[in-house]
Short mmCIF file of C-alpha atoms in Angstrom, two decimals:
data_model
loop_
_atom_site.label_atom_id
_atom_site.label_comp_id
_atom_site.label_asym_id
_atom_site.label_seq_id
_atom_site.Cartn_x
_atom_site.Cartn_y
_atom_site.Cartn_z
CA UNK A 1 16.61 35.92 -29.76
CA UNK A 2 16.21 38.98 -28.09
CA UNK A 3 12.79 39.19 -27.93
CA UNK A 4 12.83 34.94 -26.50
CA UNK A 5 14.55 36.48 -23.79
CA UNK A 6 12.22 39.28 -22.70
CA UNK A 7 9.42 36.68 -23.14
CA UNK A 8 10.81 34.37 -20.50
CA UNK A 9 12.13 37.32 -18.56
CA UNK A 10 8.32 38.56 -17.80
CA UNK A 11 7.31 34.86 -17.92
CA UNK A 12 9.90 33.95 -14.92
CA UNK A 13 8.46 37.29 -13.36
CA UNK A 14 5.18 36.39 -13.11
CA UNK A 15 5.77 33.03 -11.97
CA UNK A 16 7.72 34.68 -8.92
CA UNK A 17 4.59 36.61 -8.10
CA UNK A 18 2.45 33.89 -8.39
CA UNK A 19 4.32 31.64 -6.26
CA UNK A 20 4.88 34.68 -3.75
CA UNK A 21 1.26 35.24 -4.00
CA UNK A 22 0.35 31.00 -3.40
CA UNK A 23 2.66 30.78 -0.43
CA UNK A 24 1.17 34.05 0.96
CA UNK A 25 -2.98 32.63 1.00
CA UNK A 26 -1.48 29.36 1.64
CA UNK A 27 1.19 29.91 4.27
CA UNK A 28 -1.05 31.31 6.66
CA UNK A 29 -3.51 28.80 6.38
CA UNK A 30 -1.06 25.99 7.30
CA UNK A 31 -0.04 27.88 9.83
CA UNK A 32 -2.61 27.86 11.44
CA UNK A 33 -3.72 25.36 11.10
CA UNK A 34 -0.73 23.00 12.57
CA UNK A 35 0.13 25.02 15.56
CA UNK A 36 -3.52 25.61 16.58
CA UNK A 37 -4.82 22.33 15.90
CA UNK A 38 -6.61 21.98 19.76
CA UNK A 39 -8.72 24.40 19.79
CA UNK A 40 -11.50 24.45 22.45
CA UNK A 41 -14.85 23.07 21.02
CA UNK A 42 -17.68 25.02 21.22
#
């Protein structure tokens, strides 16, 4: 049981940094790309 435990615990854990890693490349991105949507054409 214990060891179920520490397997979810590192499991959970890495999903946190992936997600935290996803919204940082993707946060950004959106960011920019809804308050700068008229930029000047070149």
């Amino acid at each position: 049981m214990k060891k179920l435990m520490k397997k979810l615990a590192m499991n959970s854990l890495a999903t946190v940094l992936l997600v935290i890693a996803t919204v940082g490349v993707i946060g950004p991105t959106c960011f920019m790309g809804f308050y700068q949507p008229e930029l000047p054409e070149e």
